[in-house]
PDB file of C-alpha atoms in Angstrom:
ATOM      1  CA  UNK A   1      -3.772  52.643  23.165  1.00  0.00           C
ATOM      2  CA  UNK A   2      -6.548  51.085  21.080  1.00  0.00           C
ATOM      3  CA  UNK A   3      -4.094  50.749  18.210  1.00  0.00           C
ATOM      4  CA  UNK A   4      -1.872  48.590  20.163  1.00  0.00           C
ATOM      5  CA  UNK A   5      -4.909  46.406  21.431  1.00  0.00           C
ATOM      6  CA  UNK A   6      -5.771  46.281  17.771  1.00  0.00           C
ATOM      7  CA  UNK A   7      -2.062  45.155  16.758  1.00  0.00           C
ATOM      8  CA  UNK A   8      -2.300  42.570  19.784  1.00  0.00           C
ATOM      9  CA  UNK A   9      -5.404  40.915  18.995  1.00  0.00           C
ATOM     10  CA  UNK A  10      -4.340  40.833  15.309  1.00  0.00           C
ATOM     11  CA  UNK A  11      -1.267  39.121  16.150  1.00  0.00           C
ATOM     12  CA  UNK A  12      -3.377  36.254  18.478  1.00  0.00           C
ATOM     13  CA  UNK A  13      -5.801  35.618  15.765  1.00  0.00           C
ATOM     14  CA  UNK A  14      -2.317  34.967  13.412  1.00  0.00           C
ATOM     15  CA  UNK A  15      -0.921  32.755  16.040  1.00  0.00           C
ATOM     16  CA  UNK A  16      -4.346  30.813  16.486  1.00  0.00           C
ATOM     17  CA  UNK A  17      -4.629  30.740  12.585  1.00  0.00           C
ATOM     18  CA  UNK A  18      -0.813  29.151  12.178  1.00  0.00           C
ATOM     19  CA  UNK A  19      -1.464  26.875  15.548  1.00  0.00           C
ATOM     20  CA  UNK A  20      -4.404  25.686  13.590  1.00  0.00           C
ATOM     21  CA  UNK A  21      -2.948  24.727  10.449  1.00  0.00           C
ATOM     22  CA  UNK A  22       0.334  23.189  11.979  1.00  0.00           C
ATOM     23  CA  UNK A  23      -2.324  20.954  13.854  1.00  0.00           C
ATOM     24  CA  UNK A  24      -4.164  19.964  10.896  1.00  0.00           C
ATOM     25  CA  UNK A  25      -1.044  19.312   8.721  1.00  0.00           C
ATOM     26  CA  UNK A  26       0.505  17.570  11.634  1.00  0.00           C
ATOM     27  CA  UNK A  27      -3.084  15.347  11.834  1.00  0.00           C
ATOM     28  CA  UNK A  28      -2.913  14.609   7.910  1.00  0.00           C
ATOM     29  CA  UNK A  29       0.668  13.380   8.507  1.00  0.00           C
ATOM     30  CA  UNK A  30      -0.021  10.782  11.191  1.00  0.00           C
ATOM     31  CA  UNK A  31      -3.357   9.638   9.305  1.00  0.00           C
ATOM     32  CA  UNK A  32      -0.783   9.257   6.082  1.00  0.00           C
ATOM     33  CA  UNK A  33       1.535   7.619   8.818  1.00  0.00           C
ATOM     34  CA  UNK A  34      -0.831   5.028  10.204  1.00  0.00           C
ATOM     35  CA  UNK A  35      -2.479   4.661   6.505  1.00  0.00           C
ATOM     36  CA  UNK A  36       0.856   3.524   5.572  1.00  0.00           C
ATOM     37  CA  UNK A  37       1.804   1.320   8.657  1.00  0.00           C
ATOM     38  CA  UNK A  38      -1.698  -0.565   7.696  1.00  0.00           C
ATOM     39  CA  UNK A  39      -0.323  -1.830   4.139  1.00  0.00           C
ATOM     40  CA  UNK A  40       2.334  -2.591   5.654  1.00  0.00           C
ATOM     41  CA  UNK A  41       0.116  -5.218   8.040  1.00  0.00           C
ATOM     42  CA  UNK A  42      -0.954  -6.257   5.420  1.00  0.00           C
ATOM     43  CA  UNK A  43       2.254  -6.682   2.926  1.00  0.00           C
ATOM     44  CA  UNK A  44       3.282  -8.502   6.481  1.00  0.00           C
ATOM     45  CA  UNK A  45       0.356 -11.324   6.584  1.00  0.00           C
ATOM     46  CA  UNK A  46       0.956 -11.213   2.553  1.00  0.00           C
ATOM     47  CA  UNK A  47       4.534 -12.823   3.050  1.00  0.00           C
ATOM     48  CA  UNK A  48       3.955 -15.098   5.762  1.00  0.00           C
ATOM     49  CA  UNK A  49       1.716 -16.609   3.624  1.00  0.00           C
ATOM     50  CA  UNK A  50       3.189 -17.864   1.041  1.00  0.00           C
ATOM     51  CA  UNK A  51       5.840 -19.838   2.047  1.00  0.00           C
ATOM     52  CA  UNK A  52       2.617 -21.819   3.518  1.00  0.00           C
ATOM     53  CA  UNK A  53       1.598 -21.826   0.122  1.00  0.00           C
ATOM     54  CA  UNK A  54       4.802 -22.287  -1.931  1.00  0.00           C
ATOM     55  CA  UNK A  55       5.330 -25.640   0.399  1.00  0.00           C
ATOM     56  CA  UNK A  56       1.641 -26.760  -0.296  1.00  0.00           C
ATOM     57  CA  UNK A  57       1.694 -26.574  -3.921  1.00  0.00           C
ATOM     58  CA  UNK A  58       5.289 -27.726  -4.019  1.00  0.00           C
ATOM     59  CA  UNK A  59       3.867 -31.659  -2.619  1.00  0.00           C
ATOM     60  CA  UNK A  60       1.862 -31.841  -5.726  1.00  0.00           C
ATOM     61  CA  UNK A  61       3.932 -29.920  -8.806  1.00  0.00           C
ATOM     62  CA  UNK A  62       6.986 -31.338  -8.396  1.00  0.00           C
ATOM     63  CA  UNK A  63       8.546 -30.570 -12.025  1.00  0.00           C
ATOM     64  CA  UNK A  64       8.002 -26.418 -11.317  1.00  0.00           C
ATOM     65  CA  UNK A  65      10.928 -25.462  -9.271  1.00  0.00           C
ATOM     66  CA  UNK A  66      11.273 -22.217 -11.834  1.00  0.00           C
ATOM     67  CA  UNK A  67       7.587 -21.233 -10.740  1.00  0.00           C
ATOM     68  CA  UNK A  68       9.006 -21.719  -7.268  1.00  0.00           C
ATOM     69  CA  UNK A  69      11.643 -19.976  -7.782  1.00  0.00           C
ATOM     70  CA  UNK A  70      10.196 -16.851  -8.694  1.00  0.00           C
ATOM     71  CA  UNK A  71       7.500 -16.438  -6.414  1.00  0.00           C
ATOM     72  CA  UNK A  72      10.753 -17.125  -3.516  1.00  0.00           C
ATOM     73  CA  UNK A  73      12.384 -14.305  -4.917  1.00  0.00           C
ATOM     74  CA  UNK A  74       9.389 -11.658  -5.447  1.00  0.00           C
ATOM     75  CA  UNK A  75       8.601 -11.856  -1.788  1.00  0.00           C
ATOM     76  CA  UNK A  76      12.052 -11.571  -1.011  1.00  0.00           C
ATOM     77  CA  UNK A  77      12.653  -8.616  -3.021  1.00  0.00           C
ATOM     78  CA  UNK A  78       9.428  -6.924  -1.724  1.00  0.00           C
ATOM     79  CA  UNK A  79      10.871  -8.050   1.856  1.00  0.00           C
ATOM     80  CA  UNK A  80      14.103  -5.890   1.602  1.00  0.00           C
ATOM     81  CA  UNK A  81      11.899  -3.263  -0.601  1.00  0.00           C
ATOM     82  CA  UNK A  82      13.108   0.515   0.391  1.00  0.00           C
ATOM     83  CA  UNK A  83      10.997   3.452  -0.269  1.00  0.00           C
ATOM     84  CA  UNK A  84       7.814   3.339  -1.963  1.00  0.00           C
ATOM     85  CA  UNK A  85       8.039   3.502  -5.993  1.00  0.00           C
ATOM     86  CA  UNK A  86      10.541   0.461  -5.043  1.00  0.00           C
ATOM     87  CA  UNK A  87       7.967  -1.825  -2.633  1.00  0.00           C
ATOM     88  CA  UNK A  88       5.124  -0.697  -5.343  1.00  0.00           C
ATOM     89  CA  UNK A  89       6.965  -2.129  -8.284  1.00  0.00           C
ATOM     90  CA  UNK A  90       7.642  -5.301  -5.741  1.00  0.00           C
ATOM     91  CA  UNK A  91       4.473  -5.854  -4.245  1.00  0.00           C
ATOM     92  CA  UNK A  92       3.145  -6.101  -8.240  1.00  0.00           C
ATOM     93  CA  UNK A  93       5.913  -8.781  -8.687  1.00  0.00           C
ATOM     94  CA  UNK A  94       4.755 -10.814  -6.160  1.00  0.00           C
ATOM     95  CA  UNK A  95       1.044 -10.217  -7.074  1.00  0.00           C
ATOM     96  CA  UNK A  96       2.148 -11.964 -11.076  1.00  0.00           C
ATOM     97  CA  UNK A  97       4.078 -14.385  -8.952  1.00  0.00           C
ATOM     98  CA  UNK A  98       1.053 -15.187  -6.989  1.00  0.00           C
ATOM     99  CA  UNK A  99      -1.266 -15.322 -10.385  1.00  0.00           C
ATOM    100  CA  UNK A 100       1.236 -17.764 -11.541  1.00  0.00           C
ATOM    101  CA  UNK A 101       0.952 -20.037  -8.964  1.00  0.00           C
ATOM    102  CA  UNK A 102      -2.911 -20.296  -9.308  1.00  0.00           C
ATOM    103  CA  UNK A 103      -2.832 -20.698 -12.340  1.00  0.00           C
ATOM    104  CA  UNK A 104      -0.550 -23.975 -12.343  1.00  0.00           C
ATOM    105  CA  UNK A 105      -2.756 -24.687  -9.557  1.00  0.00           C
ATOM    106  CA  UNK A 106      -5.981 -24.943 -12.150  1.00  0.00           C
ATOM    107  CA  UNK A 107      -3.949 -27.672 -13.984  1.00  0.00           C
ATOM    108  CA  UNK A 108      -4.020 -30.276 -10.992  1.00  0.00           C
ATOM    109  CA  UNK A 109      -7.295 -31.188  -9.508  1.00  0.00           C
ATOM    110  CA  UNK A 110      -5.696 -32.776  -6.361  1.00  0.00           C
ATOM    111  CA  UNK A 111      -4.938 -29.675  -5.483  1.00  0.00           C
ATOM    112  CA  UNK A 112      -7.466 -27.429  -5.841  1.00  0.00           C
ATOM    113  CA  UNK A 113      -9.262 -29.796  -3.547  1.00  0.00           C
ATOM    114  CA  UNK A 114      -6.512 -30.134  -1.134  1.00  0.00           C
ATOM    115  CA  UNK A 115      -8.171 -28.189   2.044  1.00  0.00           C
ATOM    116  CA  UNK A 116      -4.894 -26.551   3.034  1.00  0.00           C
ATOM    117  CA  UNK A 117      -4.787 -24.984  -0.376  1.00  0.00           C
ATOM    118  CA  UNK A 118      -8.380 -23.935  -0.561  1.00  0.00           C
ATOM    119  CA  UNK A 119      -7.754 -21.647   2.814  1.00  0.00           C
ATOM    120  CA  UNK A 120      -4.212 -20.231   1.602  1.00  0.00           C
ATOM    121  CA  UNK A 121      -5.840 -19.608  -1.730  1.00  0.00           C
ATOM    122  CA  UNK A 122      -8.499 -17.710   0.465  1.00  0.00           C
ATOM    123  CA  UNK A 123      -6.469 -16.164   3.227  1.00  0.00           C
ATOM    124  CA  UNK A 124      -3.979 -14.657   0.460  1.00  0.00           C
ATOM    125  CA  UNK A 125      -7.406 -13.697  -1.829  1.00  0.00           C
ATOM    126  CA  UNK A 126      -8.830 -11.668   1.236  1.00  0.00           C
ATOM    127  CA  UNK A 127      -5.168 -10.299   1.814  1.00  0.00           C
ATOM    128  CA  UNK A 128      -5.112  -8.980  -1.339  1.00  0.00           C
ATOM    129  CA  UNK A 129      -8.308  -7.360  -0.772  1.00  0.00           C
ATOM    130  CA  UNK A 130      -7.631  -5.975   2.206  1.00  0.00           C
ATOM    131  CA  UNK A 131      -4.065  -4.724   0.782  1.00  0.00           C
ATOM    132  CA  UNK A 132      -6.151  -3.041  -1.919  1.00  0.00           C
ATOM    133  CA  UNK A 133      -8.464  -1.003   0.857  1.00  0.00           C
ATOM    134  CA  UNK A 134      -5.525  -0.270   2.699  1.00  0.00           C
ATOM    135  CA  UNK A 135      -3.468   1.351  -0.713  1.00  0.00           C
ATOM    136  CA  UNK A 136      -6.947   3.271  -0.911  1.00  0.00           C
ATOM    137  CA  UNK A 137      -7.144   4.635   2.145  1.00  0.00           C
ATOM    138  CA  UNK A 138      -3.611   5.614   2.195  1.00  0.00           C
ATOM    139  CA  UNK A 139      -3.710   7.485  -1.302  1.00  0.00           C
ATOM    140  CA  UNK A 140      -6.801   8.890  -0.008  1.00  0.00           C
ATOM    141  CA  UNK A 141      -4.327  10.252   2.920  1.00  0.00           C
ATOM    142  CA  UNK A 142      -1.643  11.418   0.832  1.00  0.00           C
ATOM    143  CA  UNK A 143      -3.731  13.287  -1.634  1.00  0.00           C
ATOM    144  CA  UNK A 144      -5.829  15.002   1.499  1.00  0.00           C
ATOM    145  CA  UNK A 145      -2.021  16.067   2.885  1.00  0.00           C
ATOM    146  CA  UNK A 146      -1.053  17.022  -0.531  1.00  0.00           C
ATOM    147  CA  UNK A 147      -3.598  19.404  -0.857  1.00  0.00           C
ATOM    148  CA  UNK A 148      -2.874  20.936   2.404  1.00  0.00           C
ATOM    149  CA  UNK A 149       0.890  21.435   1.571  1.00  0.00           C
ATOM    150  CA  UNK A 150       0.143  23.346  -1.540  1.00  0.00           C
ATOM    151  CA  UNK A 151      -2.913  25.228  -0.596  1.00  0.00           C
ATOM    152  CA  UNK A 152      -2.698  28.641   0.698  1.00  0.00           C
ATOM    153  CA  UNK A 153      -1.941  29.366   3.329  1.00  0.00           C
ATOM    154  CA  UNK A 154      -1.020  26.051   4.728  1.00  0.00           C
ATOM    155  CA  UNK A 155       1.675  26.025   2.507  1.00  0.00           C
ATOM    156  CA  UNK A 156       3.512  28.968   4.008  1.00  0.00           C
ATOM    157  CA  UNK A 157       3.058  27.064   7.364  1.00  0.00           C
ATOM    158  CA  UNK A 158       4.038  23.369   5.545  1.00  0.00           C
ATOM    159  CA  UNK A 159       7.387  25.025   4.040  1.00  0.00           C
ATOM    160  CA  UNK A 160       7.927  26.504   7.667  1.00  0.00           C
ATOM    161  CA  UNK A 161       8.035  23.029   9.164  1.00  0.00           C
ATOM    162  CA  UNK A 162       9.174  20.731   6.584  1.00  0.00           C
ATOM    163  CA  UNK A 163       5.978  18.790   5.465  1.00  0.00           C
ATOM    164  CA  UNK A 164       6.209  18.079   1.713  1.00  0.00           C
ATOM    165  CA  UNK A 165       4.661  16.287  -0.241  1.00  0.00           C
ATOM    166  CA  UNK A 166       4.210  11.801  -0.581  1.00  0.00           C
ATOM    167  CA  UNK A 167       4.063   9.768  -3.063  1.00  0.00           C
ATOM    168  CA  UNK A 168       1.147   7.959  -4.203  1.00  0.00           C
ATOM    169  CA  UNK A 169       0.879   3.831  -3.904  1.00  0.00           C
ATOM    170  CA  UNK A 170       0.126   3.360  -7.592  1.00  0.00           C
ATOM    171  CA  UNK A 171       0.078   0.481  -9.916  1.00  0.00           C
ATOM    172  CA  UNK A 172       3.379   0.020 -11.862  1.00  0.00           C
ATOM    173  CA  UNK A 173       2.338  -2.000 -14.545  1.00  0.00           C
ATOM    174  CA  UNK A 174       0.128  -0.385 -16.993  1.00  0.00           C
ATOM    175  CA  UNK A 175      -1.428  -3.762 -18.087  1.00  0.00           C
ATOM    176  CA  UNK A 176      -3.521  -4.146 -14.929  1.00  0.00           C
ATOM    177  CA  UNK A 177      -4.532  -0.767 -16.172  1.00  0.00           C
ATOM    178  CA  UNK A 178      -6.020  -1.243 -19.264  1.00  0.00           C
ATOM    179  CA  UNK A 179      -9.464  -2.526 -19.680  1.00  0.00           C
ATOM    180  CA  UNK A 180     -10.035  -6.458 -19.989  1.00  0.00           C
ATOM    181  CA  UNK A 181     -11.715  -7.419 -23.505  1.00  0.00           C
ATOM    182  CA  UNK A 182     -14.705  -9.496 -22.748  1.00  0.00           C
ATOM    183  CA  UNK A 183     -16.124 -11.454 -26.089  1.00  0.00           C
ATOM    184  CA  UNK A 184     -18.939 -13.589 -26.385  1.00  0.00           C
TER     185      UNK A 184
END
């Protein structure tokens, strides 16, 4: 009889151990969930924003419909973005767009006074920011779920139910990899 208690028991603690790691994989998903749903927010205040913007610069640049033009069609693309390699490479199209527009911006001093540009230019500098913190914390999601679908044993458990791996939120264009040169 004591085998059979023996068997029992080490059956429980197996149930308890896979109940345990179907929780925890199941927790890493809906933190990699909501991590994503945040940049999302974000991408979200990102695009209402620069229409705002567009139409603000557009009263004092009249002969840069092209510039326009672009930035229109970035944040459209990134708008009807699937997937995530395909809203990454987006979201850095509208991010040159944007860089673009400041930069025209530089060239006429009406308008980097103009009060309505000063808080876009600030609202969509802080959204950037805040879309940065939120690509963090979401690759710092996806690599803690990563782990747990190829470690063992969670991996047996992970391939039992389905979880695979994600994809990180990385930056498409190597150039905003490389180091800037500073000279003096």
């Amino acid at each position: 009889m004591s085998v059979l208690w023996i068997i029992i028991l080490i059956v429980v603690v197996l149930l308890f151990v896979v109940i345990a790691i179907f929780n925890r994989l199941v927790g890493l998903k809906n933190r990699t969930d909501e991590a994503w749903s945040d940049i999302d927010v974000q991408l979200k205040r990102r695009y209402d924003l620069i229409p705002n913007l567009v139409e603000t610069v557009k009263g004092y640049v009249k002969h840069e419909k092209e510039l326009f033009e672009k930035v229109t069609e970035a944040r459209s693309e990134a708008m009807k973005s699937k997937g995530l390699n395909e809203k990454a490479k987006a979201e850095n199209q509208i991010t040159e767009a944007l860089k673009s527009v400041f930069a025209v911006a530089e060239n006429y001093p009406n308008l980097k006074a103009n009060e309505n540009f000063i808080e876009l230019q600030r609202e969509i500098t802080d959204t950037e920011d805040k879309i940065q913190a939120s690509r963090r914390f979401y690759n710092a999601n996806v690599r803690d779920l990563n782990i747990a679908v190829e470690s063992f044993p969670s991996n047996v458990i992970a391939g039992m139910f389905g979880y695979r791996k994600r994809e990180l939120f990385e930056i498409e264009d190597i150039g905003e990899k490389k180091n800037i040169e500073v000279k003096f």
